[in-house]
């Protein structure tokens, strides 16, 4: 009996000196790849029309395919005061066929995995060809009006040339867009950055993508972020 009492007292002593334990939270980085093992990563991306295909380890947006061909991320960027950097993109692209008046689009701020070009809230980085390849940025207002954030600028690459596009957006509305490591646009106070990333085309635009990654930052909050337990009193948030 005395032995049992000693054990009980020892356990009580251990509980008394156990410190209050906070429930932790923190910033999480999620990186998704466009291609996995030479195939479209269907776990993280959605081909809305099912019209892209893989050829020799590259994702093909066919020039003779549907005008609404698009691939959109299932994850999305979120605004939060807990972190600065919100979303990054690195993609290897070849504008194999880009007729005049057609566009290849890298879009941000998409609100669904079936979003289309020109929808309210979209930020669209547009690649066009008027004799030289250019890139510009448009934001679509809630009333559908296109607000040109960055006028089209010659980017110094040729059709059929494979180039690397990088994007870096933060929660303050800053957006840096670079081609082959050279910043083309350093934009500020950009609206519409919160949402999904997508690759879209119009008309008879034909594009090959040789890979790409997108990184999303999130803040993981527990259901009870301020919950602590005091083992001495057996009360929470005592």
PDB file of C-alpha atoms in Angstrom:
ATOM      1  CA  UNK A   1       0.000   0.000   0.000  1.00  0.00           C
ATOM      2  CA  UNK A   2       2.848   2.392   0.897  1.00  0.00           C
ATOM      3  CA  UNK A   3       4.510   1.599  -2.445  1.00  0.00           C
ATOM      4  CA  UNK A   4       1.353   2.535  -4.324  1.00  0.00           C
ATOM      5  CA  UNK A   5       1.125   5.836  -2.423  1.00  0.00           C
ATOM      6  CA  UNK A   6       4.769   6.611  -3.238  1.00  0.00           C
ATOM      7  CA  UNK A   7       4.127   6.026  -6.968  1.00  0.00           C
ATOM      8  CA  UNK A   8       1.003   8.200  -6.867  1.00  0.00           C
ATOM      9  CA  UNK A   9       2.881  11.027  -5.141  1.00  0.00           C
ATOM     10  CA  UNK A  10       5.689  10.768  -7.696  1.00  0.00           C
ATOM     11  CA  UNK A  11       3.240  11.043 -10.587  1.00  0.00           C
ATOM     12  CA  UNK A  12       1.551  14.064  -8.990  1.00  0.00           C
ATOM     13  CA  UNK A  13       4.949  15.721  -8.531  1.00  0.00           C
ATOM     14  CA  UNK A  14       5.797  15.187 -12.197  1.00  0.00           C
ATOM     15  CA  UNK A  15       2.501  16.711 -13.254  1.00  0.00           C
ATOM     16  CA  UNK A  16       2.962  19.718 -11.004  1.00  0.00           C
ATOM     17  CA  UNK A  17       6.354  20.620 -12.459  1.00  0.00           C
ATOM     18  CA  UNK A  18       5.281  20.045 -16.069  1.00  0.00           C
ATOM     19  CA  UNK A  19       5.253  23.445 -17.813  1.00  0.00           C
ATOM     20  CA  UNK A  20       2.289  24.919 -19.644  1.00  0.00           C
ATOM     21  CA  UNK A  21       2.428  23.660 -23.249  1.00  0.00           C
ATOM     22  CA  UNK A  22       1.367  26.042 -26.046  1.00  0.00           C
ATOM     23  CA  UNK A  23      -0.256  24.770 -29.231  1.00  0.00           C
ATOM     24  CA  UNK A  24       2.035  25.747 -32.107  1.00  0.00           C
ATOM     25  CA  UNK A  25       1.306  27.235 -35.530  1.00  0.00           C
ATOM     26  CA  UNK A  26       3.549  28.355 -38.358  1.00  0.00           C
ATOM     27  CA  UNK A  27       4.246  29.226 -41.982  1.00  0.00           C
ATOM     28  CA  UNK A  28       4.092  26.385 -44.479  1.00  0.00           C
ATOM     29  CA  UNK A  29       5.531  26.275 -47.998  1.00  0.00           C
ATOM     30  CA  UNK A  30       3.840  24.097 -50.609  1.00  0.00           C
ATOM     31  CA  UNK A  31       5.579  23.555 -53.945  1.00  0.00           C
ATOM     32  CA  UNK A  32       3.747  21.883 -56.813  1.00  0.00           C
ATOM     33  CA  UNK A  33       5.322  20.671 -60.059  1.00  0.00           C
ATOM     34  CA  UNK A  34       3.581  20.922 -63.401  1.00  0.00           C
ATOM     35  CA  UNK A  35       5.051  17.645 -64.640  1.00  0.00           C
ATOM     36  CA  UNK A  36       5.823  14.497 -62.662  1.00  0.00           C
ATOM     37  CA  UNK A  37       7.610  11.550 -64.280  1.00  0.00           C
ATOM     38  CA  UNK A  38       7.070  13.108 -67.697  1.00  0.00           C
ATOM     39  CA  UNK A  39       3.293  13.468 -67.230  1.00  0.00           C
ATOM     40  CA  UNK A  40       0.930  16.259 -66.247  1.00  0.00           C
ATOM     41  CA  UNK A  41       0.676  16.291 -62.467  1.00  0.00           C
ATOM     42  CA  UNK A  42      -3.075  15.698 -62.199  1.00  0.00           C
ATOM     43  CA  UNK A  43      -2.901  15.668 -58.407  1.00  0.00           C
ATOM     44  CA  UNK A  44      -2.132  19.394 -58.314  1.00  0.00           C
ATOM     45  CA  UNK A  45      -3.280  20.651 -61.735  1.00  0.00           C
ATOM     46  CA  UNK A  46      -6.572  20.496 -63.665  1.00  0.00           C
ATOM     47  CA  UNK A  47      -6.816  20.314 -67.455  1.00  0.00           C
ATOM     48  CA  UNK A  48     -10.280  21.815 -67.844  1.00  0.00           C
ATOM     49  CA  UNK A  49     -10.824  20.660 -71.429  1.00  0.00           C
ATOM     50  CA  UNK A  50      -8.596  17.589 -71.432  1.00  0.00           C
ATOM     51  CA  UNK A  51      -7.024  18.878 -74.638  1.00  0.00           C
ATOM     52  CA  UNK A  52      -3.349  19.152 -73.666  1.00  0.00           C
ATOM     53  CA  UNK A  53      -1.113  16.153 -74.175  1.00  0.00           C
ATOM     54  CA  UNK A  54       2.410  14.947 -73.476  1.00  0.00           C
ATOM     55  CA  UNK A  55       4.931  14.631 -76.292  1.00  0.00           C
ATOM     56  CA  UNK A  56       8.569  13.808 -75.574  1.00  0.00           C
ATOM     57  CA  UNK A  57       8.314  14.867 -71.924  1.00  0.00           C
ATOM     58  CA  UNK A  58       6.738  18.254 -72.649  1.00  0.00           C
ATOM     59  CA  UNK A  59       3.183  19.459 -72.101  1.00  0.00           C
ATOM     60  CA  UNK A  60       1.665  20.545 -75.421  1.00  0.00           C
ATOM     61  CA  UNK A  61      -1.049  23.167 -75.834  1.00  0.00           C
ATOM     62  CA  UNK A  62      -1.951  22.280 -79.445  1.00  0.00           C
ATOM     63  CA  UNK A  63      -2.429  25.060 -81.978  1.00  0.00           C
ATOM     64  CA  UNK A  64      -5.367  23.147 -83.484  1.00  0.00           C
ATOM     65  CA  UNK A  65      -6.896  22.443 -80.085  1.00  0.00           C
ATOM     66  CA  UNK A  66      -9.764  24.175 -78.328  1.00  0.00           C
ATOM     67  CA  UNK A  67      -9.455  27.935 -77.872  1.00  0.00           C
ATOM     68  CA  UNK A  68     -10.329  27.449 -74.205  1.00  0.00           C
ATOM     69  CA  UNK A  69      -7.472  25.005 -73.558  1.00  0.00           C
ATOM     70  CA  UNK A  70      -6.129  25.716 -70.066  1.00  0.00           C
ATOM     71  CA  UNK A  71      -4.397  24.087 -67.101  1.00  0.00           C
ATOM     72  CA  UNK A  72      -5.075  25.523 -63.640  1.00  0.00           C
ATOM     73  CA  UNK A  73      -3.599  24.826 -60.218  1.00  0.00           C
ATOM     74  CA  UNK A  74      -5.767  23.229 -57.553  1.00  0.00           C
ATOM     75  CA  UNK A  75      -3.872  25.078 -54.814  1.00  0.00           C
ATOM     76  CA  UNK A  76      -4.190  28.845 -54.484  1.00  0.00           C
ATOM     77  CA  UNK A  77      -2.351  31.850 -53.105  1.00  0.00           C
ATOM     78  CA  UNK A  78      -3.687  33.406 -49.904  1.00  0.00           C
ATOM     79  CA  UNK A  79      -3.174  36.829 -48.375  1.00  0.00           C
ATOM     80  CA  UNK A  80      -2.038  36.739 -44.747  1.00  0.00           C
ATOM     81  CA  UNK A  81      -0.205  39.155 -42.478  1.00  0.00           C
ATOM     82  CA  UNK A  82       1.790  36.230 -41.048  1.00  0.00           C
ATOM     83  CA  UNK A  83       4.200  36.194 -44.022  1.00  0.00           C
ATOM     84  CA  UNK A  84       5.593  38.381 -46.817  1.00  0.00           C
ATOM     85  CA  UNK A  85       6.164  36.162 -49.865  1.00  0.00           C
ATOM     86  CA  UNK A  86       2.906  34.702 -51.183  1.00  0.00           C
ATOM     87  CA  UNK A  87       3.518  32.840 -54.448  1.00  0.00           C
ATOM     88  CA  UNK A  88       6.388  32.108 -56.826  1.00  0.00           C
ATOM     89  CA  UNK A  89       6.476  30.526 -60.273  1.00  0.00           C
ATOM     90  CA  UNK A  90       9.278  29.141 -62.407  1.00  0.00           C
ATOM     91  CA  UNK A  91       8.328  27.693 -65.809  1.00  0.00           C
ATOM     92  CA  UNK A  92      10.103  26.693 -69.019  1.00  0.00           C
ATOM     93  CA  UNK A  93       8.026  27.737 -72.037  1.00  0.00           C
ATOM     94  CA  UNK A  94       8.275  27.566 -75.816  1.00  0.00           C
ATOM     95  CA  UNK A  95       5.916  29.729 -77.882  1.00  0.00           C
ATOM     96  CA  UNK A  96       5.969  27.386 -80.848  1.00  0.00           C
ATOM     97  CA  UNK A  97       3.157  29.083 -82.745  1.00  0.00           C
ATOM     98  CA  UNK A  98       1.798  32.510 -81.803  1.00  0.00           C
ATOM     99  CA  UNK A  99      -0.180  34.160 -84.618  1.00  0.00           C
ATOM    100  CA  UNK A 100      -0.954  37.868 -84.640  1.00  0.00           C
ATOM    101  CA  UNK A 101      -3.930  38.784 -82.417  1.00  0.00           C
ATOM    102  CA  UNK A 102      -3.626  35.540 -80.426  1.00  0.00           C
ATOM    103  CA  UNK A 103      -2.328  35.196 -76.859  1.00  0.00           C
ATOM    104  CA  UNK A 104      -0.689  32.765 -74.499  1.00  0.00           C
ATOM    105  CA  UNK A 105      -1.554  33.691 -70.937  1.00  0.00           C
ATOM    106  CA  UNK A 106      -0.081  32.983 -67.535  1.00  0.00           C
ATOM    107  CA  UNK A 107      -2.857  33.980 -65.145  1.00  0.00           C
ATOM    108  CA  UNK A 108      -2.969  34.699 -61.431  1.00  0.00           C
ATOM    109  CA  UNK A 109      -5.887  35.278 -59.102  1.00  0.00           C
ATOM    110  CA  UNK A 110      -8.141  32.700 -60.751  1.00  0.00           C
ATOM    111  CA  UNK A 111     -11.134  31.839 -58.595  1.00  0.00           C
ATOM    112  CA  UNK A 112     -11.744  28.269 -59.770  1.00  0.00           C
ATOM    113  CA  UNK A 113     -10.102  25.362 -61.565  1.00  0.00           C
ATOM    114  CA  UNK A 114     -12.373  26.039 -64.548  1.00  0.00           C
ATOM    115  CA  UNK A 115     -11.715  29.793 -64.778  1.00  0.00           C
ATOM    116  CA  UNK A 116     -11.518  31.409 -68.217  1.00  0.00           C
ATOM    117  CA  UNK A 117      -9.514  34.296 -69.608  1.00  0.00           C
ATOM    118  CA  UNK A 118     -11.069  37.702 -69.037  1.00  0.00           C
ATOM    119  CA  UNK A 119     -12.994  36.848 -65.880  1.00  0.00           C
ATOM    120  CA  UNK A 120     -13.297  39.560 -63.193  1.00  0.00           C
ATOM    121  CA  UNK A 121     -10.387  39.499 -60.749  1.00  0.00           C
ATOM    122  CA  UNK A 122      -7.930  37.840 -63.146  1.00  0.00           C
ATOM    123  CA  UNK A 123      -4.362  39.076 -63.473  1.00  0.00           C
ATOM    124  CA  UNK A 124      -3.213  37.988 -66.943  1.00  0.00           C
ATOM    125  CA  UNK A 125       0.368  38.035 -68.154  1.00  0.00           C
ATOM    126  CA  UNK A 126      -0.107  38.028 -71.906  1.00  0.00           C
ATOM    127  CA  UNK A 127       2.371  36.929 -74.560  1.00  0.00           C
ATOM    128  CA  UNK A 128       1.632  38.353 -78.013  1.00  0.00           C
ATOM    129  CA  UNK A 129       3.333  38.574 -81.406  1.00  0.00           C
ATOM    130  CA  UNK A 130       3.157  41.617 -83.676  1.00  0.00           C
ATOM    131  CA  UNK A 131       6.384  40.789 -85.476  1.00  0.00           C
ATOM    132  CA  UNK A 132       8.301  40.537 -82.211  1.00  0.00           C
ATOM    133  CA  UNK A 133       7.302  38.641 -79.096  1.00  0.00           C
ATOM    134  CA  UNK A 134       5.964  40.886 -76.364  1.00  0.00           C
ATOM    135  CA  UNK A 135       4.689  40.531 -72.827  1.00  0.00           C
ATOM    136  CA  UNK A 136       2.175  42.727 -71.003  1.00  0.00           C
ATOM    137  CA  UNK A 137      -0.014  42.560 -67.901  1.00  0.00           C
ATOM    138  CA  UNK A 138      -3.774  43.128 -67.633  1.00  0.00           C
ATOM    139  CA  UNK A 139      -6.117  43.124 -64.635  1.00  0.00           C
ATOM    140  CA  UNK A 140      -9.813  42.483 -65.206  1.00  0.00           C
ATOM    141  CA  UNK A 141     -11.999  44.682 -63.032  1.00  0.00           C
ATOM    142  CA  UNK A 142     -15.153  43.423 -61.340  1.00  0.00           C
ATOM    143  CA  UNK A 143     -17.227  45.010 -64.121  1.00  0.00           C
ATOM    144  CA  UNK A 144     -15.202  43.105 -66.726  1.00  0.00           C
ATOM    145  CA  UNK A 145     -13.138  46.070 -67.938  1.00  0.00           C
ATOM    146  CA  UNK A 146      -9.507  45.303 -68.838  1.00  0.00           C
ATOM    147  CA  UNK A 147      -7.102  47.520 -66.897  1.00  0.00           C
ATOM    148  CA  UNK A 148      -3.631  47.503 -68.474  1.00  0.00           C
ATOM    149  CA  UNK A 149      -1.116  47.351 -65.627  1.00  0.00           C
ATOM    150  CA  UNK A 150       1.949  46.977 -67.845  1.00  0.00           C
ATOM    151  CA  UNK A 151       2.004  47.869 -71.533  1.00  0.00           C
ATOM    152  CA  UNK A 152       3.322  45.122 -73.845  1.00  0.00           C
ATOM    153  CA  UNK A 153       7.106  45.150 -73.982  1.00  0.00           C
ATOM    154  CA  UNK A 154       9.472  43.313 -76.329  1.00  0.00           C
ATOM    155  CA  UNK A 155      11.114  40.480 -74.407  1.00  0.00           C
ATOM    156  CA  UNK A 156      14.014  39.689 -76.732  1.00  0.00           C
ATOM    157  CA  UNK A 157      13.213  36.065 -77.511  1.00  0.00           C
ATOM    158  CA  UNK A 158      12.266  34.330 -80.738  1.00  0.00           C
ATOM    159  CA  UNK A 159       9.431  31.989 -81.594  1.00  0.00           C
ATOM    160  CA  UNK A 160      10.541  28.394 -80.923  1.00  0.00           C
ATOM    161  CA  UNK A 161      13.057  29.583 -78.328  1.00  0.00           C
ATOM    162  CA  UNK A 162      12.700  27.947 -74.907  1.00  0.00           C
ATOM    163  CA  UNK A 163      12.773  30.525 -72.127  1.00  0.00           C
ATOM    164  CA  UNK A 164      12.265  30.609 -68.368  1.00  0.00           C
ATOM    165  CA  UNK A 165       9.502  32.725 -66.893  1.00  0.00           C
ATOM    166  CA  UNK A 166       9.665  33.548 -63.185  1.00  0.00           C
ATOM    167  CA  UNK A 167       7.081  35.323 -61.055  1.00  0.00           C
ATOM    168  CA  UNK A 168       7.407  36.498 -57.468  1.00  0.00           C
ATOM    169  CA  UNK A 169       4.379  38.008 -55.711  1.00  0.00           C
ATOM    170  CA  UNK A 170       3.962  39.120 -52.110  1.00  0.00           C
ATOM    171  CA  UNK A 171       1.092  40.080 -49.840  1.00  0.00           C
ATOM    172  CA  UNK A 172       1.764  43.818 -50.318  1.00  0.00           C
ATOM    173  CA  UNK A 173       0.818  43.610 -54.000  1.00  0.00           C
ATOM    174  CA  UNK A 174       4.366  43.569 -55.398  1.00  0.00           C
ATOM    175  CA  UNK A 175       4.841  41.426 -58.500  1.00  0.00           C
ATOM    176  CA  UNK A 176       8.195  40.823 -60.209  1.00  0.00           C
ATOM    177  CA  UNK A 177       8.150  39.182 -63.637  1.00  0.00           C
ATOM    178  CA  UNK A 178      11.401  38.009 -65.224  1.00  0.00           C
ATOM    179  CA  UNK A 179      12.462  36.340 -68.472  1.00  0.00           C
ATOM    180  CA  UNK A 180      15.624  34.244 -68.344  1.00  0.00           C
ATOM    181  CA  UNK A 181      16.600  35.876 -65.066  1.00  0.00           C
ATOM    182  CA  UNK A 182      16.118  39.483 -66.219  1.00  0.00           C
ATOM    183  CA  UNK A 183      13.314  41.406 -64.541  1.00  0.00           C
ATOM    184  CA  UNK A 184      10.989  42.828 -67.203  1.00  0.00           C
ATOM    185  CA  UNK A 185       8.354  44.247 -64.854  1.00  0.00           C
ATOM    186  CA  UNK A 186       8.629  45.186 -61.171  1.00  0.00           C
ATOM    187  CA  UNK A 187       5.039  46.100 -60.386  1.00  0.00           C
ATOM    188  CA  UNK A 188       3.564  47.502 -57.181  1.00  0.00           C
ATOM    189  CA  UNK A 189       0.052  47.693 -55.739  1.00  0.00           C
ATOM    190  CA  UNK A 190      -1.134  44.939 -58.059  1.00  0.00           C
ATOM    191  CA  UNK A 191      -4.681  43.758 -57.284  1.00  0.00           C
ATOM    192  CA  UNK A 192      -5.959  40.227 -57.772  1.00  0.00           C
ATOM    193  CA  UNK A 193      -2.894  38.217 -56.756  1.00  0.00           C
ATOM    194  CA  UNK A 194      -4.815  35.983 -54.348  1.00  0.00           C
ATOM    195  CA  UNK A 195      -6.093  32.852 -56.083  1.00  0.00           C
ATOM    196  CA  UNK A 196      -5.050  30.088 -58.456  1.00  0.00           C
ATOM    197  CA  UNK A 197      -2.355  30.063 -61.150  1.00  0.00           C
ATOM    198  CA  UNK A 198      -3.198  29.011 -64.692  1.00  0.00           C
ATOM    199  CA  UNK A 199      -1.821  28.607 -68.205  1.00  0.00           C
ATOM    200  CA  UNK A 200      -4.318  29.559 -70.928  1.00  0.00           C
ATOM    201  CA  UNK A 201      -4.354  30.209 -74.655  1.00  0.00           C
ATOM    202  CA  UNK A 202      -6.523  31.756 -77.340  1.00  0.00           C
ATOM    203  CA  UNK A 203      -7.206  30.741 -80.934  1.00  0.00           C
ATOM    204  CA  UNK A 204      -4.498  28.907 -82.829  1.00  0.00           C
ATOM    205  CA  UNK A 205      -1.737  29.573 -80.313  1.00  0.00           C
ATOM    206  CA  UNK A 206       0.537  26.525 -79.898  1.00  0.00           C
ATOM    207  CA  UNK A 207       2.757  26.299 -76.823  1.00  0.00           C
ATOM    208  CA  UNK A 208       5.059  23.706 -75.268  1.00  0.00           C
ATOM    209  CA  UNK A 209       5.877  23.633 -71.572  1.00  0.00           C
ATOM    210  CA  UNK A 210       8.981  21.735 -70.512  1.00  0.00           C
ATOM    211  CA  UNK A 211       8.310  21.960 -66.787  1.00  0.00           C
ATOM    212  CA  UNK A 212       7.450  24.332 -64.030  1.00  0.00           C
ATOM    213  CA  UNK A 213       6.965  24.729 -60.303  1.00  0.00           C
ATOM    214  CA  UNK A 214       4.727  26.968 -58.247  1.00  0.00           C
ATOM    215  CA  UNK A 215       5.339  27.693 -54.574  1.00  0.00           C
ATOM    216  CA  UNK A 216       2.476  28.756 -52.299  1.00  0.00           C
ATOM    217  CA  UNK A 217       2.931  30.116 -48.785  1.00  0.00           C
ATOM    218  CA  UNK A 218       0.257  29.380 -46.182  1.00  0.00           C
ATOM    219  CA  UNK A 219      -0.052  29.931 -42.449  1.00  0.00           C
ATOM    220  CA  UNK A 220      -1.129  26.853 -40.538  1.00  0.00           C
ATOM    221  CA  UNK A 221      -3.396  27.869 -37.689  1.00  0.00           C
ATOM    222  CA  UNK A 222      -4.691  25.299 -35.209  1.00  0.00           C
ATOM    223  CA  UNK A 223      -8.404  25.358 -34.433  1.00  0.00           C
ATOM    224  CA  UNK A 224      -7.604  26.785 -30.969  1.00  0.00           C
ATOM    225  CA  UNK A 225      -4.475  28.912 -31.542  1.00  0.00           C
ATOM    226  CA  UNK A 226      -4.375  30.250 -27.979  1.00  0.00           C
ATOM    227  CA  UNK A 227      -5.030  26.946 -26.237  1.00  0.00           C
ATOM    228  CA  UNK A 228      -2.682  25.991 -23.394  1.00  0.00           C
ATOM    229  CA  UNK A 229      -3.046  23.417 -20.685  1.00  0.00           C
ATOM    230  CA  UNK A 230      -1.927  23.666 -17.040  1.00  0.00           C
ATOM    231  CA  UNK A 231      -1.491  20.103 -15.819  1.00  0.00           C
ATOM    232  CA  UNK A 232      -1.477  21.223 -12.187  1.00  0.00           C
ATOM    233  CA  UNK A 233      -4.989  22.646 -12.269  1.00  0.00           C
ATOM    234  CA  UNK A 234      -6.232  20.485 -15.178  1.00  0.00           C
ATOM    235  CA  UNK A 235      -7.628  23.667 -16.722  1.00  0.00           C
ATOM    236  CA  UNK A 236      -7.139  25.082 -20.227  1.00  0.00           C
ATOM    237  CA  UNK A 237      -6.021  28.713 -20.632  1.00  0.00           C
ATOM    238  CA  UNK A 238      -5.942  29.006 -16.853  1.00  0.00           C
TER     239      UNK A 238
END
